[in-house]
Amino acid sequence: MKIALGADHAGYQLKDKIKKYLEQLGLEVRDEGTLSGESVDYPDYARLVAHDVIEQRADLGILVCGTGIGMTMAANKVNGIRAANVSNEYEAQMSREHNNANVLALGARIVKEDDAFKIVDKWLATQFAGGRHERRVEKISGIEKEESQTSASPVRSA
């Protein structure tokens, strides 16, 4: 399994620790940066990792920023990405099992290092359940496809 990693300045230290952890597990890692605490723009790294996943240079992606929120928002703009901002093992499990998340986002200022490793373990070990969840994930993909084909938003009368 190959994992793409990306972080901004707030997440780079945790990203580097996750990278070493994954390599110790025998996984191949594609590190998209950043490599320091110098201020950078998180959407750039979210996009790189998202494209690694979509273009099959990686099986899954992990993103780290201060809260995980910005990375999640940016990654989810890439068609086919289902990024989940996760702060505990249960959310990690459900994001894979029910939503088939292909990108995990973590908040370095939210999640402790030991908890981050547990979250990553749970996320990687959990398979998509399919079944009724498949229909829902397909609906998400359908919305994505429809929204990319039109710039008009649906209007509802009150």
mmCIF file of N, CA and C in Angstrom, residues 22-127:
data_model
loop_
_atom_site.group_PDB
_atom_site.id
_atom_site.type_symbol
_atom_site.label_atom_id
_atom_site.label_comp_id
_atom_site.label_asym_id
_atom_site.label_seq_id
_atom_site.Cartn_x
_atom_site.Cartn_y
_atom_site.Cartn_z
ATOM 1 N N LEU A 22 4.575 5.050 9.355
ATOM 2 C CA LEU A 22 4.100 4.257 8.217
ATOM 3 C C LEU A 22 5.224 3.454 7.586
ATOM 4 N N GLU A 23 6.383 4.064 7.464
ATOM 5 C CA GLU A 23 7.536 3.354 6.895
ATOM 6 C C GLU A 23 7.951 2.182 7.786
ATOM 7 N N GLN A 24 7.856 2.359 9.108
ATOM 8 C CA GLN A 24 8.156 1.260 10.034
ATOM 9 C C GLN A 24 7.167 0.112 9.867
ATOM 10 N N LEU A 25 5.953 0.443 9.446
ATOM 11 C CA LEU A 25 4.944 -0.583 9.185
ATOM 12 C C LEU A 25 5.161 -1.263 7.837
ATOM 13 N N GLY A 26 6.122 -0.780 7.073
ATOM 14 C CA GLY A 26 6.424 -1.361 5.772
ATOM 15 C C GLY A 26 5.637 -0.761 4.623
ATOM 16 N N LEU A 27 4.983 0.369 4.868
ATOM 17 C CA LEU A 27 4.210 1.011 3.810
ATOM 18 C C LEU A 27 5.076 1.989 3.033
ATOM 19 N N GLU A 28 4.772 2.130 1.769
ATOM 20 C CA GLU A 28 5.467 3.094 0.930
ATOM 21 C C GLU A 28 4.796 4.458 1.112
ATOM 22 N N VAL A 29 5.606 5.496 1.215
ATOM 23 C CA VAL A 29 5.084 6.828 1.474
ATOM 24 C C VAL A 29 5.540 7.785 0.378
ATOM 25 N N ARG A 30 4.606 8.577 -0.086
ATOM 26 C CA ARG A 30 4.902 9.659 -1.039
ATOM 27 C C ARG A 30 4.697 10.964 -0.271
ATOM 28 N N ASP A 31 5.778 11.633 0.075
ATOM 29 C CA ASP A 31 5.732 12.849 0.892
ATOM 30 C C ASP A 31 5.686 14.067 -0.011
ATOM 31 N N GLU A 32 4.555 14.757 0.004
ATOM 32 C CA GLU A 32 4.366 15.947 -0.823
ATOM 33 C C GLU A 32 4.751 17.241 -0.096
ATOM 34 N N GLY A 33 5.266 17.120 1.131
ATOM 35 C CA GLY A 33 5.690 18.311 1.869
ATOM 36 C C GLY A 33 4.567 18.840 2.733
ATOM 37 N N THR A 34 4.801 19.905 3.365
ATOM 38 C CA THR A 34 5.927 20.799 3.450
ATOM 39 C C THR A 34 6.982 20.225 4.384
ATOM 40 N N LEU A 35 8.134 20.845 4.365
ATOM 41 C CA LEU A 35 9.261 20.276 5.091
ATOM 42 C C LEU A 35 9.778 21.178 6.197
ATOM 43 N N SER A 36 9.018 22.199 6.555
ATOM 44 C CA SER A 36 9.477 23.114 7.598
ATOM 45 C C SER A 36 8.290 23.822 8.244
ATOM 46 N N GLY A 37 8.612 24.631 9.233
ATOM 47 C CA GLY A 37 7.590 25.414 9.914
ATOM 48 C C GLY A 37 7.342 26.768 9.277
ATOM 49 N N GLU A 38 7.965 27.007 8.121
ATOM 50 C CA GLU A 38 7.715 28.267 7.410
ATOM 51 C C GLU A 38 6.296 28.265 6.865
ATOM 52 N N SER A 39 5.654 29.399 6.975
ATOM 53 C CA SER A 39 4.261 29.519 6.562
ATOM 54 C C SER A 39 4.076 29.171 5.087
ATOM 55 N N VAL A 40 3.115 28.293 4.835
ATOM 56 C CA VAL A 40 2.730 27.896 3.473
ATOM 57 C C VAL A 40 1.209 27.862 3.412
ATOM 58 N N ASP A 41 0.681 27.681 2.234
ATOM 59 C CA ASP A 41 -0.767 27.635 2.026
ATOM 60 C C ASP A 41 -1.230 26.179 1.925
ATOM 61 N N TYR A 42 -2.029 25.753 2.895
ATOM 62 C CA TYR A 42 -2.470 24.365 2.973
ATOM 63 C C TYR A 42 -3.189 23.865 1.719
ATOM 64 N N PRO A 43 -3.950 24.699 0.970
ATOM 65 C CA PRO A 43 -4.639 24.140 -0.197
ATOM 66 C C PRO A 43 -3.680 23.540 -1.234
ATOM 67 N N ASP A 44 -2.472 24.079 -1.320
ATOM 68 C CA ASP A 44 -1.503 23.556 -2.293
ATOM 69 C C ASP A 44 -1.154 22.105 -1.989
ATOM 70 N N TYR A 45 -0.981 21.786 -0.715
ATOM 71 C CA TYR A 45 -0.595 20.432 -0.317
ATOM 72 C C TYR A 45 -1.788 19.484 -0.347
ATOM 73 N N ALA A 46 -2.955 19.994 -0.001
ATOM 74 C CA ALA A 46 -4.169 19.180 -0.095
ATOM 75 C C ALA A 46 -4.405 18.752 -1.540
ATOM 76 N N ARG A 47 -4.209 19.670 -2.444
ATOM 77 C CA ARG A 47 -4.419 19.374 -3.864
ATOM 78 C C ARG A 47 -3.414 18.344 -4.374
ATOM 79 N N LEU A 48 -2.153 18.483 -3.984
ATOM 80 C CA LEU A 48 -1.131 17.516 -4.405
ATOM 81 C C LEU A 48 -1.487 16.104 -3.953
ATOM 82 N N VAL A 49 -1.840 15.957 -2.691
ATOM 83 C CA VAL A 49 -2.179 14.639 -2.157
ATOM 84 C C VAL A 49 -3.456 14.111 -2.803
ATOM 85 N N ALA A 50 -4.450 14.957 -2.965
ATOM 86 C CA ALA A 50 -5.696 14.527 -3.604
ATOM 87 C C ALA A 50 -5.430 14.002 -5.009
ATOM 88 N N HIS A 51 -4.598 14.695 -5.757
ATOM 89 C CA HIS A 51 -4.282 14.231 -7.112
ATOM 90 C C HIS A 51 -3.450 12.955 -7.101
ATOM 91 N N ASP A 52 -2.595 12.787 -6.094
ATOM 92 C CA ASP A 52 -1.873 11.513 -5.977
ATOM 93 C C ASP A 52 -2.861 10.358 -5.857
ATOM 94 N N VAL A 53 -3.919 10.558 -5.085
ATOM 95 C CA VAL A 53 -4.914 9.507 -4.890
ATOM 96 C C VAL A 53 -5.735 9.302 -6.155
ATOM 97 N N ILE A 54 -6.256 10.359 -6.711
ATOM 98 C CA ILE A 54 -7.115 10.261 -7.898
ATOM 99 C C ILE A 54 -6.365 9.701 -9.097
ATOM 100 N N GLU A 55 -5.103 10.095 -9.230
ATOM 101 C CA GLU A 55 -4.296 9.652 -10.373
ATOM 102 C C GLU A 55 -3.517 8.372 -10.063
ATOM 103 N N GLN A 56 -3.865 7.729 -8.960
ATOM 104 C CA GLN A 56 -3.367 6.409 -8.560
ATOM 105 C C GLN A 56 -1.853 6.342 -8.365
ATOM 106 N N ARG A 57 -1.264 7.460 -7.944
ATOM 107 C CA ARG A 57 0.134 7.427 -7.518
ATOM 108 C C ARG A 57 0.208 6.983 -6.058
ATOM 109 N N ALA A 58 -0.960 6.995 -5.396
ATOM 110 C CA ALA A 58 -1.085 6.530 -4.018
ATOM 111 C C ALA A 58 -2.454 5.895 -3.855
ATOM 112 N N ASP A 59 -2.537 4.947 -2.938
ATOM 113 C CA ASP A 59 -3.812 4.287 -2.667
ATOM 114 C C ASP A 59 -4.716 5.163 -1.806
ATOM 115 N N LEU A 60 -4.101 5.834 -0.839
ATOM 116 C CA LEU A 60 -4.824 6.697 0.089
ATOM 117 C C LEU A 60 -3.967 7.903 0.421
ATOM 118 N N GLY A 61 -4.592 8.926 1.006
ATOM 119 C CA GLY A 61 -3.851 10.115 1.392
ATOM 120 C C GLY A 61 -4.101 10.500 2.831
ATOM 121 N N ILE A 62 -3.090 11.117 3.432
ATOM 122 C CA ILE A 62 -3.211 11.651 4.781
ATOM 123 C C ILE A 62 -2.697 13.085 4.757
ATOM 124 N N LEU A 63 -3.504 13.985 5.292
ATOM 125 C CA LEU A 63 -3.175 15.405 5.344
ATOM 126 C C LEU A 63 -3.166 15.884 6.792
ATOM 127 N N VAL A 64 -2.259 16.820 7.099
ATOM 128 C CA VAL A 64 -2.178 17.357 8.453
ATOM 129 C C VAL A 64 -2.015 18.868 8.383
ATOM 130 N N CYS A 65 -2.896 19.562 9.086
ATOM 131 C CA CYS A 65 -2.748 21.002 9.287
ATOM 132 C C CYS A 65 -3.075 21.275 10.751
ATOM 133 N N GLY A 66 -3.265 22.512 11.119
ATOM 134 C CA GLY A 66 -3.532 22.818 12.517
ATOM 135 C C GLY A 66 -4.770 22.138 13.059
ATOM 136 N N THR A 67 -5.865 22.207 12.323
ATOM 137 C CA THR A 67 -7.132 21.617 12.769
ATOM 138 C C THR A 67 -7.616 20.462 11.901
ATOM 139 N N GLY A 68 -7.104 20.339 10.702
ATOM 140 C CA GLY A 68 -7.606 19.361 9.739
ATOM 141 C C GLY A 68 -8.747 19.902 8.902
ATOM 142 N N ILE A 69 -9.312 21.007 9.308
ATOM 143 C CA ILE A 69 -10.493 21.551 8.628
ATOM 144 C C ILE A 69 -10.145 22.087 7.240
ATOM 145 N N GLY A 70 -9.155 22.945 7.161
ATOM 146 C CA GLY A 70 -8.794 23.538 5.878
ATOM 147 C C GLY A 70 -8.356 22.501 4.865
ATOM 148 N N MET A 71 -7.549 21.554 5.315
ATOM 149 C CA MET A 71 -7.090 20.492 4.415
ATOM 150 C C MET A 71 -8.273 19.692 3.876
ATOM 151 N N THR A 72 -9.232 19.401 4.749
ATOM 152 C CA THR A 72 -10.410 18.647 4.328
ATOM 153 C C THR A 72 -11.207 19.412 3.281
ATOM 154 N N MET A 73 -11.430 20.680 3.549
ATOM 155 C CA MET A 73 -12.199 21.497 2.604
ATOM 156 C C MET A 73 -11.505 21.555 1.242
ATOM 157 N N ALA A 74 -10.203 21.777 1.254
ATOM 158 C CA ALA A 74 -9.463 21.896 -0.004
ATOM 159 C C ALA A 74 -9.426 20.569 -0.757
ATOM 160 N N ALA A 75 -9.129 19.487 -0.070
ATOM 161 C CA ALA A 75 -9.037 18.176 -0.728
ATOM 162 C C ALA A 75 -10.374 17.780 -1.339
ATOM 163 N N ASN A 76 -11.455 18.080 -0.656
ATOM 164 C CA ASN A 76 -12.783 17.698 -1.150
ATOM 165 C C ASN A 76 -13.215 18.477 -2.388
ATOM 166 N N LYS A 77 -12.466 19.461 -2.790
ATOM 167 C CA LYS A 77 -12.751 20.180 -4.036
ATOM 168 C C LYS A 77 -12.279 19.394 -5.254
ATOM 169 N N VAL A 78 -11.433 18.393 -5.043
ATOM 170 C CA VAL A 78 -10.929 17.571 -6.144
ATOM 171 C C VAL A 78 -11.923 16.437 -6.383
ATOM 172 N N ASN A 79 -12.420 16.337 -7.618
ATOM 173 C CA ASN A 79 -13.399 15.312 -7.963
ATOM 174 C C ASN A 79 -12.900 13.924 -7.584
ATOM 175 N N GLY A 80 -13.748 13.188 -6.888
ATOM 176 C CA GLY A 80 -13.431 11.819 -6.511
ATOM 177 C C GLY A 80 -12.824 11.688 -5.123
ATOM 178 N N ILE A 81 -12.521 12.789 -4.504
ATOM 179 C CA ILE A 81 -11.948 12.734 -3.157
ATOM 180 C C ILE A 81 -13.061 12.781 -2.125
ATOM 181 N N ARG A 82 -12.925 11.919 -1.147
ATOM 182 C CA ARG A 82 -13.801 11.898 0.011
ATOM 183 C C ARG A 82 -12.891 12.010 1.240
ATOM 184 N N ALA A 83 -12.543 13.241 1.577
ATOM 185 C CA ALA A 83 -11.657 13.497 2.711
ATOM 186 C C ALA A 83 -12.473 13.655 3.981
ATOM 187 N N ALA A 84 -11.957 13.087 5.058
ATOM 188 C CA ALA A 84 -12.628 13.162 6.356
ATOM 189 C C ALA A 84 -11.677 13.740 7.389
ATOM 190 N N ASN A 85 -12.138 14.763 8.083
ATOM 191 C CA ASN A 85 -11.401 15.345 9.197
ATOM 192 C C ASN A 85 -11.751 14.533 10.436
ATOM 193 N N VAL A 86 -10.769 13.857 10.987
ATOM 194 C CA VAL A 86 -11.000 12.872 12.035
ATOM 195 C C VAL A 86 -10.204 13.233 13.288
ATOM 196 N N SER A 87 -10.829 13.055 14.444
ATOM 197 C CA SER A 87 -10.123 13.350 15.690
ATOM 198 C C SER A 87 -10.135 12.189 16.681
ATOM 199 N N ASN A 88 -10.729 11.050 16.280
ATOM 200 C CA ASN A 88 -10.680 9.869 17.154
ATOM 201 C C ASN A 88 -10.816 8.602 16.310
ATOM 202 N N GLU A 89 -10.593 7.466 16.950
ATOM 203 C CA GLU A 89 -10.601 6.188 16.237
ATOM 204 C C GLU A 89 -11.978 5.830 15.685
ATOM 205 N N TYR A 90 -13.030 6.158 16.407
ATOM 206 C CA TYR A 90 -14.377 5.844 15.924
ATOM 207 C C TYR A 90 -14.673 6.584 14.625
ATOM 208 N N GLU A 91 -14.343 7.877 14.581
ATOM 209 C CA GLU A 91 -14.541 8.643 13.347
ATOM 210 C C GLU A 91 -13.699 8.075 12.211
ATOM 211 N N ALA A 92 -12.489 7.640 12.537
ATOM 212 C CA ALA A 92 -11.625 7.031 11.520
ATOM 213 C C ALA A 92 -12.292 5.791 10.933
ATOM 214 N N GLN A 93 -12.792 4.943 11.802
ATOM 215 C CA GLN A 93 -13.457 3.721 11.361
ATOM 216 C C GLN A 93 -14.684 4.035 10.508
ATOM 217 N N MET A 94 -15.536 4.929 10.991
ATOM 218 C CA MET A 94 -16.766 5.238 10.273
ATOM 219 C C MET A 94 -16.493 5.932 8.937
ATOM 220 N N SER A 95 -15.456 6.755 8.880
ATOM 221 C CA SER A 95 -15.157 7.450 7.625
ATOM 222 C C SER A 95 -14.784 6.466 6.522
ATOM 223 N N ARG A 96 -14.145 5.368 6.897
ATOM 224 C CA ARG A 96 -13.791 4.341 5.912
ATOM 225 C C ARG A 96 -14.950 3.372 5.697
ATOM 226 N N GLU A 97 -15.511 2.880 6.792
ATOM 227 C CA GLU A 97 -16.532 1.839 6.716
ATOM 228 C C GLU A 97 -17.809 2.314 6.038
ATOM 229 N N HIS A 98 -18.254 3.510 6.358
ATOM 230 C CA HIS A 98 -19.521 4.007 5.830
ATOM 231 C C HIS A 98 -19.367 4.973 4.657
ATOM 232 N N ASN A 99 -18.283 5.734 4.631
ATOM 233 C CA ASN A 99 -18.136 6.781 3.614
ATOM 234 C C ASN A 99 -17.031 6.520 2.607
ATOM 235 N N ASN A 100 -16.304 5.431 2.786
ATOM 236 C CA ASN A 100 -15.205 5.069 1.885
ATOM 237 C C ASN A 100 -14.240 6.249 1.686
ATOM 238 N N ALA A 101 -13.899 6.913 2.793
ATOM 239 C CA ALA A 101 -12.969 8.044 2.724
ATOM 240 C C ALA A 101 -11.646 7.579 2.135
ATOM 241 N N ASN A 102 -11.129 8.370 1.195
ATOM 242 C CA ASN A 102 -9.840 8.031 0.603
ATOM 243 C C ASN A 102 -8.736 8.994 1.022
ATOM 244 N N VAL A 103 -9.097 9.994 1.801
ATOM 245 C CA VAL A 103 -8.130 10.917 2.387
ATOM 246 C C VAL A 103 -8.524 11.166 3.842
ATOM 247 N N LEU A 104 -7.540 11.048 4.710
ATOM 248 C CA LEU A 104 -7.698 11.314 6.136
ATOM 249 C C LEU A 104 -7.049 12.653 6.446
ATOM 250 N N ALA A 105 -7.749 13.502 7.165
ATOM 251 C CA ALA A 105 -7.177 14.779 7.603
ATOM 252 C C ALA A 105 -7.124 14.805 9.127
ATOM 253 N N LEU A 106 -5.991 15.262 9.626
ATOM 254 C CA LEU A 106 -5.771 15.348 11.067
ATOM 255 C C LEU A 106 -5.386 16.761 11.453
ATOM 256 N N GLY A 107 -5.760 17.146 12.652
ATOM 257 C CA GLY A 107 -5.379 18.441 13.191
ATOM 258 C C GLY A 107 -4.249 18.286 14.188
ATOM 259 N N ALA A 108 -3.075 18.794 13.846
ATOM 260 C CA ALA A 108 -1.910 18.660 14.723
ATOM 261 C C ALA A 108 -2.105 19.397 16.044
ATOM 262 N N ARG A 109 -2.953 20.409 16.041
ATOM 263 C CA ARG A 109 -3.232 21.156 17.276
ATOM 264 C C ARG A 109 -4.410 20.558 18.046
ATOM 265 N N ILE A 110 -5.018 19.531 17.489
ATOM 266 C CA ILE A 110 -6.204 18.911 18.074
ATOM 267 C C ILE A 110 -5.895 17.515 18.607
ATOM 268 N N VAL A 111 -5.141 16.735 17.830
ATOM 269 C CA VAL A 111 -4.900 15.326 18.120
ATOM 270 C C VAL A 111 -3.484 15.140 18.668
ATOM 271 N N LYS A 112 -3.381 14.427 19.769
ATOM 272 C CA LYS A 112 -2.070 14.107 20.333
ATOM 273 C C LYS A 112 -1.373 13.081 19.430
ATOM 274 N N GLU A 113 -0.055 13.102 19.454
ATOM 275 C CA GLU A 113 0.734 12.229 18.585
ATOM 276 C C GLU A 113 0.351 10.759 18.725
ATOM 277 N N ASP A 114 0.280 10.245 19.943
ATOM 278 C CA ASP A 114 -0.075 8.836 20.139
ATOM 279 C C ASP A 114 -1.467 8.533 19.601
ATOM 280 N N ASP A 115 -2.385 9.453 19.802
ATOM 281 C CA ASP A 115 -3.731 9.272 19.269
ATOM 282 C C ASP A 115 -3.729 9.305 17.742
ATOM 283 N N ALA A 116 -2.876 10.134 17.160
ATOM 284 C CA ALA A 116 -2.786 10.200 15.695
ATOM 285 C C ALA A 116 -2.381 8.846 15.128
ATOM 286 N N PHE A 117 -1.425 8.175 15.766
ATOM 287 C CA PHE A 117 -1.008 6.857 15.285
ATOM 288 C C PHE A 117 -2.151 5.849 15.395
ATOM 289 N N LYS A 118 -2.906 5.909 16.483
ATOM 290 C CA LYS A 118 -4.054 5.007 16.650
ATOM 291 C C LYS A 118 -5.119 5.277 15.595
ATOM 292 N N ILE A 119 -5.347 6.553 15.319
ATOM 293 C CA ILE A 119 -6.321 6.939 14.294
ATOM 294 C C ILE A 119 -5.880 6.418 12.932
ATOM 295 N N VAL A 120 -4.624 6.620 12.598
ATOM 296 C CA VAL A 120 -4.088 6.147 11.313
ATOM 297 C C VAL A 120 -4.220 4.628 11.222
ATOM 298 N N ASP A 121 -3.854 3.917 12.285
ATOM 299 C CA ASP A 121 -3.979 2.451 12.294
ATOM 300 C C ASP A 121 -5.413 2.014 12.033
ATOM 301 N N LYS A 122 -6.351 2.615 12.748
ATOM 302 C CA LYS A 122 -7.763 2.240 12.605
ATOM 303 C C LYS A 122 -8.250 2.552 11.193
ATOM 304 N N TRP A 123 -7.872 3.723 10.687
ATOM 305 C CA TRP A 123 -8.303 4.156 9.359
ATOM 306 C C TRP A 123 -7.786 3.208 8.278
ATOM 307 N N LEU A 124 -6.518 2.849 8.381
ATOM 308 C CA LEU A 124 -5.927 1.962 7.369
ATOM 309 C C LEU A 124 -6.456 0.535 7.470
ATOM 310 N N ALA A 125 -6.817 0.112 8.664
ATOM 311 C CA ALA A 125 -7.282 -1.265 8.875
ATOM 312 C C ALA A 125 -8.752 -1.457 8.521
ATOM 313 N N THR A 126 -9.488 -0.372 8.384
ATOM 314 C CA THR A 126 -10.926 -0.468 8.144
ATOM 315 C C THR A 126 -11.228 -0.484 6.650
ATOM 316 N N GLN A 127 -12.051 -1.420 6.261
ATOM 317 C CA GLN A 127 -12.475 -1.538 4.871
ATOM 318 C C GLN A 127 -13.877 -0.931 4.710
#
